[in-house]
Short mmCIF file of C-alpha atoms in Angstrom, two decimals:
data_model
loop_
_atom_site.label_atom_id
_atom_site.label_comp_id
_atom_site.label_asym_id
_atom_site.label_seq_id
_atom_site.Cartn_x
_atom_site.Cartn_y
_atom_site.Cartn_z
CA UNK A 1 90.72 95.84 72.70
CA UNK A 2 93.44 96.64 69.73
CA UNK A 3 96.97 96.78 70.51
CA UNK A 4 98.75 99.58 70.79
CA UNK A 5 102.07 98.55 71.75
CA UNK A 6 103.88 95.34 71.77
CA UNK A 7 107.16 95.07 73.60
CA UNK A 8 109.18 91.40 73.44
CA UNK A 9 110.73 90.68 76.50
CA UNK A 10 114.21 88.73 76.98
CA UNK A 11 113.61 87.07 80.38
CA UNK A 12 116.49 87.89 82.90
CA UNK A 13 117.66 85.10 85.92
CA UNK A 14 115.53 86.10 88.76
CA UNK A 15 119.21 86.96 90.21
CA UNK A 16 120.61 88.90 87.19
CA UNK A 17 122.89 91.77 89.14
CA UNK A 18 121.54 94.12 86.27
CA UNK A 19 119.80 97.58 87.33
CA UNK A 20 119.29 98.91 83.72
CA UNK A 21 117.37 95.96 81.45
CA UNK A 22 116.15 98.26 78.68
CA UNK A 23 118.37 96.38 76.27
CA UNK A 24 116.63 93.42 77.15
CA UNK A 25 113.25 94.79 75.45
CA UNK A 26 112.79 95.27 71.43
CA UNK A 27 108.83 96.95 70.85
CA UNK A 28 107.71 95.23 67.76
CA UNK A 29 104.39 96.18 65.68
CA UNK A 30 101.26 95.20 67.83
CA UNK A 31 99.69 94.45 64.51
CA UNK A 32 102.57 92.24 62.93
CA UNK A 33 103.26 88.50 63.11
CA UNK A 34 104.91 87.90 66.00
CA UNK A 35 105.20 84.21 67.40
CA UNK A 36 107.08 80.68 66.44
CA UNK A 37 104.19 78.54 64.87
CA UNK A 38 106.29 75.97 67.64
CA UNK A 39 105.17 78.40 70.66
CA UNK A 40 103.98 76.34 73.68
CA UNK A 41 101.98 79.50 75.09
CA UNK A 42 99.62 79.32 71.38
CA UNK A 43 100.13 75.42 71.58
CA UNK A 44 99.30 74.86 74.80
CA UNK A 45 98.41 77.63 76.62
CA UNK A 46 101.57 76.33 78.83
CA UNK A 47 102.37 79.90 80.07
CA UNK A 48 101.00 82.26 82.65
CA UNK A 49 99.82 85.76 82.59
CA UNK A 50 99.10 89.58 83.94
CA UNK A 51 96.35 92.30 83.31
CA UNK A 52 96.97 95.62 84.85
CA UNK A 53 94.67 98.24 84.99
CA UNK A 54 96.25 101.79 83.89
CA UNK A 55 94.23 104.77 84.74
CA UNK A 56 95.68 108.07 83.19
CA UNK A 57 99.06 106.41 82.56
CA UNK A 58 99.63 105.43 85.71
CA UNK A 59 99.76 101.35 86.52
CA UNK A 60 97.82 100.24 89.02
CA UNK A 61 98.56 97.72 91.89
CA UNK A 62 101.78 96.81 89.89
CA UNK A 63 104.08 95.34 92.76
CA UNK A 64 100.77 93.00 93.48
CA UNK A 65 100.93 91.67 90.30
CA UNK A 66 104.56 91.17 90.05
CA UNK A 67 104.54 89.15 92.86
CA UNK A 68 101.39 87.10 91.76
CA UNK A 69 103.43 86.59 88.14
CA UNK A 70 106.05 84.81 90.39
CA UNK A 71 103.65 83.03 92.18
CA UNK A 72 102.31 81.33 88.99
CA UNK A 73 105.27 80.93 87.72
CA UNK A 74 106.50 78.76 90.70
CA UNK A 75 103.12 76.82 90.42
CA UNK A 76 103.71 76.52 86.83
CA UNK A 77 107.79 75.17 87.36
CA UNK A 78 108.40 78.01 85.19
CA UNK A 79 111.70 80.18 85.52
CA UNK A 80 111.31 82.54 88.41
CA UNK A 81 110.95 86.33 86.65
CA UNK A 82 113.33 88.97 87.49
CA UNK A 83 110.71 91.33 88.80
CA UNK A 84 112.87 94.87 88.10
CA UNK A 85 113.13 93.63 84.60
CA UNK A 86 109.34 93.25 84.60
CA UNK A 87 108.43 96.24 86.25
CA UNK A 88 110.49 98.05 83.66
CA UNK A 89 108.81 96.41 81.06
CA UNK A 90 105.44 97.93 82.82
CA UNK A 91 106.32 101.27 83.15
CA UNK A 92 107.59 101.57 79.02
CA UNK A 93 104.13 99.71 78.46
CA UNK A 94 102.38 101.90 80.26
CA UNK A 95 103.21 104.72 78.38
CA UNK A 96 101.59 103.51 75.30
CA UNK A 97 98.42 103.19 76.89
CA UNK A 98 95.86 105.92 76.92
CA UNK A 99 97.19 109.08 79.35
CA UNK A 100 93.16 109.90 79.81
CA UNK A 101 90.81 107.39 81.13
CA UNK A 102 91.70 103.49 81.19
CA UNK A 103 93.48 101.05 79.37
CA UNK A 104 95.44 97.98 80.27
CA UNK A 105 99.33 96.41 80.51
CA UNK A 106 99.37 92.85 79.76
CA UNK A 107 102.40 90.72 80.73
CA UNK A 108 103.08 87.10 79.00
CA UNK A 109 105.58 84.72 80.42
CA UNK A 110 105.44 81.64 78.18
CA UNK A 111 107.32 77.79 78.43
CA UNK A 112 108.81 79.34 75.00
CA UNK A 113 109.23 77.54 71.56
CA UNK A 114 109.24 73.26 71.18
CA UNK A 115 113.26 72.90 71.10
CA UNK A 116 113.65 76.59 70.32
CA UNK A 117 114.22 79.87 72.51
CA UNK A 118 112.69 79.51 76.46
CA UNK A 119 111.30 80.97 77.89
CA UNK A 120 109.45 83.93 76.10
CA UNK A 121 107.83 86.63 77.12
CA UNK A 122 106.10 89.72 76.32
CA UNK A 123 104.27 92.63 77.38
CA UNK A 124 101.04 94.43 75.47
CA UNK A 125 98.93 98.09 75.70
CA UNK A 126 95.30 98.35 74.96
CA UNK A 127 93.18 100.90 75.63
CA UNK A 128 90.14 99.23 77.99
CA UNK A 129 86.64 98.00 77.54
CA UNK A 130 84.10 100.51 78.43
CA UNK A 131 83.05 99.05 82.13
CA UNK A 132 80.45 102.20 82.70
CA UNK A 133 76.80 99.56 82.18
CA UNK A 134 78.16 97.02 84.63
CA UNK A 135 79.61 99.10 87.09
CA UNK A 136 76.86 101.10 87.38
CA UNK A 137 73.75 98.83 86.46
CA UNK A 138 75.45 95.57 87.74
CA UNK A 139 75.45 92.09 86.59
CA UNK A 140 73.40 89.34 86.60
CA UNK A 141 75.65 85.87 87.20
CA UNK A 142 74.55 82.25 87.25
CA UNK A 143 76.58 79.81 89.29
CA UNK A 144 78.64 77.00 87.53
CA UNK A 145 80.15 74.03 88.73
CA UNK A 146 83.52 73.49 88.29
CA UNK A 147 83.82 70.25 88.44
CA UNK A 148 86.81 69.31 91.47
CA UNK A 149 85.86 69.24 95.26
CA UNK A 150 87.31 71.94 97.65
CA UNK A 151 89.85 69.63 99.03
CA UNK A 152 91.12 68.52 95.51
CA UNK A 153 93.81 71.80 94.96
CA UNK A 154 96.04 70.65 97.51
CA UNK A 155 95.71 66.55 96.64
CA UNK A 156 96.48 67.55 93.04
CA UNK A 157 98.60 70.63 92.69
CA UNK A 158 99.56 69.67 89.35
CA UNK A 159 96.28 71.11 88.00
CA UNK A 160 98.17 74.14 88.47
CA UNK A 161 94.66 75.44 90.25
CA UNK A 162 95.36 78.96 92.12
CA UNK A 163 98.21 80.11 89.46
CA UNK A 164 96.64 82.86 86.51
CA UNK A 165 97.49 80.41 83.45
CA UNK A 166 97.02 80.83 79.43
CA UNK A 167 94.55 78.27 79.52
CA UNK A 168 92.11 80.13 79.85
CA UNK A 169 88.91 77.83 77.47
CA UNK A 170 87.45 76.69 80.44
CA UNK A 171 86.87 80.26 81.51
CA UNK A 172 85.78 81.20 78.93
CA UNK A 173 82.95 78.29 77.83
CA UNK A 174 81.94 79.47 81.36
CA UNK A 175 81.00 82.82 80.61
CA UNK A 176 79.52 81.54 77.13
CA UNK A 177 77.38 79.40 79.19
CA UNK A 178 76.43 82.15 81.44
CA UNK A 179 75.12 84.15 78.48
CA UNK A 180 73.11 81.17 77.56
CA UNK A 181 71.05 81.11 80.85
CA UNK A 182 70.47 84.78 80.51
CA UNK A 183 73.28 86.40 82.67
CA UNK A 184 76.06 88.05 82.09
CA UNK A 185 79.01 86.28 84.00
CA UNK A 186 79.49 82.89 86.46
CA UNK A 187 80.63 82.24 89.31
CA UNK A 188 82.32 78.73 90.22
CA UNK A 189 81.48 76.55 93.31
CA UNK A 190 83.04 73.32 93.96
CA UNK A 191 81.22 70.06 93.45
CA UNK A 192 80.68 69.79 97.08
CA UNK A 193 79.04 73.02 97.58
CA UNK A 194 81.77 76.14 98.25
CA UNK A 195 81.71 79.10 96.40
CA UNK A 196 85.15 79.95 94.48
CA UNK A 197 85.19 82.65 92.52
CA UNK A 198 84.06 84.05 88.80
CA UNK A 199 85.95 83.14 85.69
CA UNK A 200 88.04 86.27 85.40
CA UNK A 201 87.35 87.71 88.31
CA UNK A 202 87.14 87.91 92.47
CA UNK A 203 83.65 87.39 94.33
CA UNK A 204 83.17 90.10 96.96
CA UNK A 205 79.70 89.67 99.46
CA UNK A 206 78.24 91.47 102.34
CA UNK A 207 76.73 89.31 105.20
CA UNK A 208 75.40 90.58 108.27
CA UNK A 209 77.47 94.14 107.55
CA UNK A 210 80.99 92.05 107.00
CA UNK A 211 82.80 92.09 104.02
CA UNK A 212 83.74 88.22 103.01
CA UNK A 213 85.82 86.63 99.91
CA UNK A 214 85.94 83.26 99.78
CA UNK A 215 89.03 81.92 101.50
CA UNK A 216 91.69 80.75 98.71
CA UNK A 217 92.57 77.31 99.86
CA UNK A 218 90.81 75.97 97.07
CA UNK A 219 92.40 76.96 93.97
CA UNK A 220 91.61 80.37 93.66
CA UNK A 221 93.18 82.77 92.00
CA UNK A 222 94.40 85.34 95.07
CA UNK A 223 92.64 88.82 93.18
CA UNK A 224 95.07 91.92 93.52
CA UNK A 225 91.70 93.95 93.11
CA UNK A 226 90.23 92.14 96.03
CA UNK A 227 93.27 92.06 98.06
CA UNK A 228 93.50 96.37 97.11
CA UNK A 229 89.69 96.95 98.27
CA UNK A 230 89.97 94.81 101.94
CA UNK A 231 92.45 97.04 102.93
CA UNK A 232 90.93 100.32 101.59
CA UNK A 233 87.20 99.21 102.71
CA UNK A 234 89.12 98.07 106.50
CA UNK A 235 90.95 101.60 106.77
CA UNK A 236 87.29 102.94 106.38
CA UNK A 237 85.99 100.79 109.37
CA UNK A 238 84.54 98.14 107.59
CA UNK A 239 85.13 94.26 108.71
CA UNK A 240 86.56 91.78 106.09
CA UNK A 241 87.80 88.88 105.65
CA UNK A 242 88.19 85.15 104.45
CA UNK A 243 86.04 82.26 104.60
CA UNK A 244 85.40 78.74 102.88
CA UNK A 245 81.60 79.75 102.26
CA UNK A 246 78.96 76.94 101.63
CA UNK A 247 77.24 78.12 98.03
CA UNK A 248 73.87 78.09 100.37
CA UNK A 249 75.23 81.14 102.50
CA UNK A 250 75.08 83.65 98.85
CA UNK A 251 71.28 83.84 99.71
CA UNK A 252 72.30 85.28 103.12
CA UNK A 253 74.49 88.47 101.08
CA UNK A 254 72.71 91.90 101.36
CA UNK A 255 75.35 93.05 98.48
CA UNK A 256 77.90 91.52 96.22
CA UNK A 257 80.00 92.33 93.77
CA UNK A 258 82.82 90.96 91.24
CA UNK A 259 86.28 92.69 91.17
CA UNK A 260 88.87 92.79 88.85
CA UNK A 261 91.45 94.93 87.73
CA UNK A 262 90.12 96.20 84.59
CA UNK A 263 86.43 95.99 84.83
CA UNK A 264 86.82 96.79 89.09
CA UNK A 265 83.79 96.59 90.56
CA UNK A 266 80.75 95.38 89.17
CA UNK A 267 77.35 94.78 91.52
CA UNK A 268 75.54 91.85 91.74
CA UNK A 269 71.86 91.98 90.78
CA UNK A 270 71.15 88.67 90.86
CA UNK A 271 72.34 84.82 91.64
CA UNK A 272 70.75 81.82 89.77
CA UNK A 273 67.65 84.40 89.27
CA UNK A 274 67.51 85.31 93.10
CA UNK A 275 67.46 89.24 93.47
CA UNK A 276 70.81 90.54 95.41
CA UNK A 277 70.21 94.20 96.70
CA UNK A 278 72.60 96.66 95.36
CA UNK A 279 73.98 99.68 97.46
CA UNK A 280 74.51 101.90 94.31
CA UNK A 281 76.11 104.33 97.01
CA UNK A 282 78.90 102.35 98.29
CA UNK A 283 79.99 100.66 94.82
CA UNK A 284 80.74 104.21 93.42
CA UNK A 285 83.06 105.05 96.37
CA UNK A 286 84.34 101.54 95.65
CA UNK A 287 84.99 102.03 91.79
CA UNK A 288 86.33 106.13 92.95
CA UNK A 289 88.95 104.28 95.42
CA UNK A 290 89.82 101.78 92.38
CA UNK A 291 90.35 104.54 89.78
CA UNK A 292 92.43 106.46 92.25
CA UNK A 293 96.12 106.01 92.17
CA UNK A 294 97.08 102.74 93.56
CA UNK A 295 101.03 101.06 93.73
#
């Protein structure tokens, strides 16, 4: 995805009386140097991070990911963000991303530069991937295991598990890995046996008609996507909810799917080479919901 806009960002106190920031933001050329060769986010990866969908210009689930931003950033004992300043910085983002169709508002809050300016921060436009093959042909995923138990989050917080971090290698050596077996994505379980959730995305499956994400008490990253969908697929009279599930019970799932804010939802067609039925039906009113509108 190229860069359309790039807009630095002078962090505000989380309590800065302020209403009007736009002096705190200087857009820079997406396609110029830009960072401190001492930058802990590059160095690192000691920062956190934001993708929002935009559909037609219009952010999507924005106040969701605000508040997740400051929930990493606690995680991460990173200055809390002023979230007016950063919702600014969305909406002038936003503008630079394509008016028709999809693109995609990234927000970077970084440690800053080795005895230099900190924090820093920043906020990008793209226009999006084309999602059409996976949402509407599904994806094949293996599962992976990533290597921690589901009671080791909350004996060792300080592997920052459950905030949405720059370190994102391990991720991504997943999905390579995943394309090595023949799929096209992962999903994590837990050394002792839990399904967690896919490397850049939430795991959604359908058991016995109910609608079940695995419960995030063990790391996992709390998906606005997934968070958006409960509540749309529960106003439609569907049953959700949370649960810590054993990887065993994915053989029980009559559907499944991974969703995410810029890809949404994509159907599982198969787990570890077992066949998942796909209700082609219901994931297009899923993916109309998630290209509707949403604050």
């Amino acid at each position: 995805m190229a860069l359309r806009f790039a807009l630095v960002i002078e962090p505000a106190a989380s309590d800065d009386p302020r209403t009007d920031f736009d002096d705190t933001f200087r857009a820079i050329d997406p396609s110029a140097p830009a960072l401190s060769v001492g930058e802990l986010s590059t160095q690192r990866g000691d920062g956190i991070f934001e993708s929002i969908g935009v559909v037609d210009g219009h952010p999507q689930e924005t106040q969701a990911h605000l508040e997740r931003l400051a929930h990493s950033a606690a995680i991460c004992d990173l200055p809390a963000p002023h979230l007016e300043q950063w919702r600014r910085a969305v909406e002038i983002a936003a503008t630079h991303a394509p008016q028709r169709g999809e693109g995609v508002v990234k927000l970077i809050l970084s440690r800053g530069v080795e005895h230099g300016p900190a924090p820093t921060a920043w906020a990008t436009a793209a226009a999006a991937a084309d999602n059409t093959v996976a949402r509407e042909q599904g994806i094949r995923v293996v599962t992976l295991d990533r290597g921690y138990g589901i009671d080791t989050p909350a004996k060792a917080p300080w592997l920052l598990l459950g905030a949405k971090t720059l370190s994102y290698a391990v991720n991504m050596a997943a999905i390579r890995e995943a394309h090595r077996r023949g799929a096209d994505d992962a999903v994590f379980v837990t050394s002792d046996g839990f399904v967690l959730e896919a490397p850049t995305a939430s795991l959604i499956v359908r058991i016995d008609g109910r609608f079940v994400t695995p419960a995030p008490n063990g790391g996992i990253l709390h998906g606005t996507t997934q968070l958006s969908l409960f509540a749309h697929l529960a106003s439609e009279g569907f049953e959700t909810g949370y649960a810590t599930l054993p990887t065993r019970s994915l053989k029980d799932a009559d559907a499944a799917w991974l969703v995410s804010s810029v890809r949404l939802a994509a159907p599982i067609t198969a787990i570890d080479g077992m066949d998942v039925p796909v209700d082609a039906g219901l994931t297009a009113s899923i993916n109309r919901y998630l290209l509707s509108p949403r604050d």
